[in-house]
Short mmCIF file of C-alpha atoms and ligand atoms in Angstrom, two decimals:
data_model
loop_
_atom_site.label_atom_id
_atom_site.label_comp_id
_atom_site.label_asym_id
_atom_site.label_seq_id
_atom_site.Cartn_x
_atom_site.Cartn_y
_atom_site.Cartn_z
CA MET C 173 -39.10 -14.67 -82.71
CA ILE C 174 -38.35 -13.41 -79.16
CA PHE C 175 -39.17 -9.82 -78.73
CA ILE C 176 -36.95 -7.35 -76.96
CA LYS C 177 -39.21 -4.76 -75.38
CA SER C 178 -38.38 -1.05 -75.38
CA PRO C 179 -38.30 0.98 -72.20
CA SER C 180 -41.86 2.35 -72.87
CA GLU C 181 -43.18 -1.11 -73.53
CA ILE C 182 -41.65 -2.28 -70.32
CA ASP C 183 -43.31 0.48 -68.32
CA LYS C 184 -46.69 -0.75 -69.71
CA ILE C 185 -45.96 -4.41 -68.94
CA ARG C 186 -44.84 -3.31 -65.51
CA ALA C 187 -48.27 -1.56 -64.86
CA SER C 188 -50.17 -4.65 -65.80
CA CYS C 189 -47.83 -6.78 -63.64
CA ARG C 190 -48.30 -4.55 -60.64
CA ILE C 191 -52.03 -5.01 -60.63
CA ILE C 192 -51.39 -8.82 -60.64
CA GLY C 193 -49.03 -8.51 -57.76
CA GLU C 194 -51.52 -6.50 -55.68
CA LEU C 195 -54.36 -8.85 -56.61
CA LEU C 196 -52.40 -12.04 -55.59
CA ASP C 197 -51.56 -10.33 -52.35
CA ALA C 198 -55.22 -9.36 -51.78
CA LEU C 199 -56.45 -12.80 -52.50
CA GLY C 200 -54.32 -14.12 -49.61
CA SER C 201 -57.02 -13.11 -47.13
CA LYS C 202 -59.91 -14.20 -49.28
CA VAL C 203 -58.76 -17.78 -49.60
CA VAL C 204 -60.54 -19.28 -46.55
CA PRO C 205 -62.73 -22.29 -45.94
CA GLY C 206 -66.33 -21.79 -47.26
CA VAL C 207 -65.48 -19.55 -50.13
CA SER C 208 -66.18 -20.70 -53.72
CA THR C 209 -63.74 -20.14 -56.53
CA LEU C 210 -66.52 -18.25 -58.37
CA GLU C 211 -66.56 -15.77 -55.50
CA LEU C 212 -62.70 -15.46 -55.84
CA ASP C 213 -63.16 -14.93 -59.51
CA ALA C 214 -65.73 -12.08 -59.08
CA PHE C 215 -63.37 -10.39 -56.63
CA ALA C 216 -60.49 -10.55 -58.89
CA GLU C 217 -62.39 -9.22 -62.00
CA ASP C 218 -63.71 -6.11 -59.97
CA PHE C 219 -60.15 -5.60 -58.57
CA ILE C 220 -58.51 -5.63 -62.07
CA LEU C 221 -61.19 -3.41 -63.58
CA SER C 222 -61.01 -0.95 -60.90
CA ARG C 223 -57.43 -0.36 -61.69
CA GLY C 224 -57.91 0.20 -65.30
CA GLY C 225 -56.90 -3.39 -66.54
CA ARG C 226 -58.75 -6.14 -68.17
CA PRO C 227 -58.64 -9.83 -67.37
CA ALA C 228 -56.47 -11.39 -69.99
CA PHE C 229 -57.59 -15.03 -69.63
CA LYS C 230 -61.33 -14.38 -69.94
CA GLY C 231 -62.49 -15.16 -73.39
CA TYR C 232 -59.11 -16.70 -74.34
CA THR C 233 -59.44 -19.32 -76.98
CA VAL C 234 -57.71 -22.49 -78.15
CA PRO C 235 -58.89 -24.81 -80.89
CA GLY C 236 -61.53 -27.32 -79.71
CA LEU C 237 -62.51 -25.64 -76.46
CA LYS C 238 -65.06 -22.99 -75.53
CA PRO C 239 -63.56 -19.60 -74.66
CA PHE C 240 -62.12 -19.58 -71.15
CA PRO C 241 -64.92 -18.21 -68.81
CA GLY C 242 -62.98 -16.97 -65.91
CA THR C 243 -60.73 -14.05 -64.80
CA LEU C 244 -58.80 -16.53 -62.77
CA CYS C 245 -57.71 -20.12 -63.25
CA THR C 246 -58.37 -21.79 -59.93
CA SER C 247 -56.79 -25.30 -59.59
CA LEU C 248 -57.60 -27.21 -56.48
CA ASN C 249 -55.45 -29.91 -54.83
CA SER C 250 -54.51 -32.33 -57.78
CA GLY C 251 -55.49 -29.62 -60.27
CA ILE C 252 -52.28 -28.36 -61.95
CA VAL C 253 -53.46 -25.43 -64.03
CA HIS C 254 -56.46 -23.95 -66.02
CA GLY C 255 -59.10 -24.77 -63.43
CA ILE C 256 -62.41 -23.06 -64.13
CA PRO C 257 -63.96 -21.03 -61.32
CA SER C 258 -67.19 -22.56 -60.12
CA ARG C 259 -69.97 -21.98 -57.59
CA GLU C 260 -69.71 -25.72 -56.69
CA ALA C 261 -65.95 -25.62 -55.97
CA VAL C 262 -65.98 -24.52 -52.30
CA LEU C 263 -62.72 -24.30 -50.36
CA ARG C 264 -62.21 -26.65 -47.37
CA GLU C 265 -59.69 -26.53 -44.56
CA GLY C 266 -56.51 -28.38 -45.74
CA ASP C 267 -56.99 -27.71 -49.50
CA ILE C 268 -54.40 -26.03 -51.54
CA ILE C 269 -55.33 -23.82 -54.52
CA GLY C 270 -53.30 -22.55 -57.34
CA ILE C 271 -54.50 -19.24 -58.73
CA ASP C 272 -53.24 -17.92 -61.97
CA VAL C 273 -54.12 -14.54 -63.46
CA GLY C 274 -53.33 -12.51 -66.51
CA VAL C 275 -53.97 -8.81 -66.93
CA VAL C 276 -53.82 -6.62 -70.04
CA LYS C 277 -53.60 -2.77 -69.75
CA ASP C 278 -52.85 -0.36 -72.58
CA GLY C 279 -52.24 -3.41 -74.84
CA TYR C 280 -49.61 -5.03 -72.69
CA TYR C 281 -49.86 -8.20 -70.67
CA GLY C 282 -48.59 -9.76 -67.49
CA ASP C 283 -49.07 -13.16 -66.03
CA ALA C 284 -48.42 -14.75 -62.58
CA ALA C 285 -49.70 -17.52 -60.29
CA ARG C 286 -49.49 -18.47 -56.66
CA SER C 287 -50.47 -21.44 -54.68
CA TYR C 288 -52.27 -20.86 -51.35
CA ALA C 289 -52.96 -22.97 -48.26
CA VAL C 290 -56.66 -23.03 -47.08
CA GLY C 291 -56.36 -22.83 -43.52
CA LYS C 292 -54.03 -25.48 -41.87
CA ILE C 293 -52.66 -27.89 -44.45
CA SER C 294 -50.62 -31.07 -44.03
CA ALA C 295 -46.77 -31.04 -43.80
CA ASP C 296 -46.68 -32.79 -47.23
CA ALA C 297 -48.66 -30.00 -48.76
CA GLU C 298 -46.67 -27.33 -47.03
CA ASN C 299 -43.32 -28.92 -48.25
CA LEU C 300 -44.72 -29.02 -51.87
CA LEU C 301 -45.54 -25.32 -51.75
CA ASP C 302 -42.04 -24.56 -50.36
CA VAL C 303 -40.30 -26.59 -52.97
CA THR C 304 -42.38 -25.06 -55.91
CA ARG C 305 -41.91 -21.56 -54.68
CA LYS C 306 -38.13 -22.20 -54.27
CA SER C 307 -37.84 -23.79 -57.69
CA LEU C 308 -39.39 -20.48 -59.21
CA GLN C 309 -36.80 -18.48 -57.33
CA LEU C 310 -33.98 -20.71 -58.75
CA GLY C 311 -35.38 -20.45 -62.18
CA ILE C 312 -35.66 -16.57 -61.97
CA SER C 313 -32.02 -16.50 -60.67
CA ALA C 314 -30.91 -18.35 -63.83
CA ALA C 315 -32.62 -15.76 -66.14
CA LEU C 316 -29.32 -13.78 -66.67
CA PRO C 317 -28.19 -12.19 -69.99
CA GLY C 318 -26.11 -14.51 -71.92
CA ASN C 319 -27.63 -17.59 -70.31
CA ARG C 320 -29.99 -19.81 -72.27
CA VAL C 321 -33.52 -20.89 -71.72
CA GLY C 322 -32.18 -24.35 -70.92
CA ASP C 323 -30.34 -22.86 -67.87
CA VAL C 324 -33.64 -21.68 -66.45
CA SER C 325 -35.33 -24.99 -67.12
CA HIS C 326 -32.41 -26.98 -65.62
CA ALA C 327 -32.36 -24.71 -62.49
CA ILE C 328 -36.04 -25.58 -61.91
CA GLY C 329 -36.24 -29.19 -62.96
CA SER C 330 -32.95 -30.44 -61.24
CA TYR C 331 -34.04 -28.90 -57.93
CA VAL C 332 -37.54 -30.33 -58.06
CA GLY C 333 -36.15 -33.81 -58.90
CA ARG C 334 -33.57 -33.62 -56.00
CA MET C 335 -36.50 -32.87 -53.67
CA GLY C 336 -38.28 -36.00 -54.78
CA TYR C 337 -41.10 -34.36 -56.73
CA TYR C 338 -42.12 -34.17 -60.43
CA VAL C 339 -42.37 -31.42 -62.99
CA ALA C 340 -45.70 -31.83 -64.76
CA ASP C 341 -45.22 -32.90 -68.38
CA ASN C 342 -45.66 -30.63 -71.29
CA LEU C 343 -46.70 -27.45 -69.39
CA THR C 344 -44.28 -24.67 -69.77
CA GLY C 345 -43.54 -21.01 -69.17
CA HIS C 346 -43.34 -18.57 -72.00
CA GLY C 347 -42.61 -15.05 -73.23
CA VAL C 348 -45.19 -12.45 -72.37
CA GLY C 349 -45.88 -8.76 -72.99
CA ARG C 350 -47.21 -7.81 -76.44
CA ALA C 351 -49.28 -10.95 -76.16
CA LEU C 352 -50.30 -13.30 -73.33
CA HIS C 353 -48.06 -16.05 -74.85
CA GLU C 354 -45.00 -15.40 -76.88
CA GLU C 355 -41.80 -17.14 -77.69
CA PRO C 356 -39.85 -18.71 -76.08
CA MET C 357 -41.36 -21.74 -74.49
CA ILE C 358 -39.78 -22.19 -71.06
CA PRO C 359 -39.90 -25.91 -70.08
CA ASN C 360 -39.61 -26.67 -66.33
CA SER C 361 -36.91 -29.16 -66.95
CA GLY C 362 -34.10 -29.35 -69.45
CA THR C 363 -30.44 -29.27 -70.29
CA ALA C 364 -28.26 -26.34 -69.15
CA GLY C 365 -26.65 -24.46 -72.00
CA ARG C 366 -29.36 -25.35 -74.50
CA GLY C 367 -32.04 -23.24 -76.12
CA PRO C 368 -32.41 -19.61 -77.09
CA ARG C 369 -30.12 -17.08 -75.49
CA LEU C 370 -31.55 -14.61 -73.01
CA LYS C 371 -31.06 -10.85 -73.62
CA ALA C 372 -31.88 -7.68 -71.64
CA GLY C 373 -35.34 -6.50 -72.50
CA MET C 374 -37.01 -9.94 -72.76
CA THR C 375 -40.07 -10.30 -70.54
CA LEU C 376 -40.75 -13.95 -69.46
CA ALA C 377 -43.31 -15.81 -67.51
CA ILE C 378 -41.55 -18.47 -65.52
CA GLU C 379 -43.89 -21.01 -64.01
CA PRO C 380 -43.00 -24.32 -62.40
CA MET C 381 -45.84 -26.77 -61.98
CA VAL C 382 -44.95 -29.44 -59.57
CA ASN C 383 -46.64 -32.71 -58.57
CA ILE C 384 -45.99 -34.88 -55.54
CA GLY C 385 -46.52 -38.32 -57.08
CA THR C 386 -46.04 -38.24 -60.91
CA ASN C 387 -44.98 -36.21 -63.87
CA ARG C 388 -47.99 -37.48 -65.86
CA VAL C 389 -51.00 -35.20 -66.46
CA ARG C 390 -54.67 -35.89 -67.14
CA GLU C 391 -56.66 -33.43 -69.18
CA SER C 392 -60.35 -32.73 -68.94
CA GLY C 393 -61.36 -29.82 -71.21
CA TRP C 394 -59.41 -26.81 -70.07
CA GLU C 395 -58.35 -28.46 -66.93
CA PHE C 396 -55.00 -30.25 -66.17
CA PHE C 397 -54.70 -32.70 -63.17
CA ALA C 398 -51.81 -34.76 -61.78
CA ALA C 399 -52.68 -38.20 -63.26
CA ASP C 400 -52.41 -40.06 -59.91
CA GLY C 401 -54.48 -37.56 -58.02
CA SER C 402 -51.52 -36.31 -55.93
CA LEU C 403 -51.29 -32.71 -54.96
CA SER C 404 -49.89 -30.15 -57.44
CA ALA C 405 -48.57 -26.60 -56.91
CA HIS C 406 -47.91 -23.68 -59.29
CA PHE C 407 -45.92 -20.45 -58.79
CA GLU C 408 -45.31 -17.92 -61.62
CA HIS C 409 -43.79 -14.54 -62.01
CA THR C 410 -43.40 -12.34 -65.10
CA ILE C 411 -39.82 -11.16 -64.97
CA LEU C 412 -37.57 -8.75 -67.01
CA VAL C 413 -34.24 -9.90 -68.09
CA THR C 414 -31.83 -6.90 -67.48
CA ASP C 415 -28.13 -6.30 -67.85
CA SER C 416 -27.53 -7.62 -64.33
CA GLN C 417 -30.15 -9.44 -62.03
CA PRO C 418 -33.64 -10.23 -63.23
CA GLU C 419 -36.42 -7.87 -62.12
CA ILE C 420 -39.59 -9.51 -60.89
CA LEU C 421 -42.44 -7.40 -62.21
CA THR C 422 -45.37 -9.17 -60.78
CA LEU C 423 -44.87 -7.94 -57.22
CA ALA C 424 -47.11 -5.48 -55.48
MG1 MG N 172 -48.24 -18.27 -67.80
#
């Protein structure tokens, strides 16, 4: 079932999402050569707690894996999503890193991600970030009342394909708000006009994950990688479907 949130619920989701938007902005100046992903994680946890939220990923469980240990998911280069922050993972000039974060406050959740350049990056990497960011904008623009989930999926996937890149298999966006993951699943490719209909009051995490070289993924515990080792990028916002244009909630 897809929940329609009440105005008071939306206010609480908005508060969690604002912390995320501010954190992702603040991380921009922290993502530099020489810093470890564990240091970024510690900064993020302090930031969230100081604003009255709690990290939503930390302790998250799925069958067969240990609870997720981080506040952030930090996915470097060919990492797609769910990278575990580590003292050993030290950023180097030319890397790209996807940082994904969830926050819960007063029982309501938000979720967003951004891929960052570490220092100066290659033109190929820059283009991947541009295309992935733009695909998210196109997906959000399709989240109109009366449209269907497939319209969002199609907007993302068709653009990524036209640009010569690949949407990562089997990794999707999702409803969010009362829980970190709710219905509907929001695939990053699909057929326009198919799937559940969108209605005002739905809160959705739309999150294209785009690889340069292949759609195939390789899993290692929590972590997902592009199967060919090519670069991967990830951008995500939590948005509110309204009676007119969607509202992006995970902005500062
Ligand atoms: Mg998400």
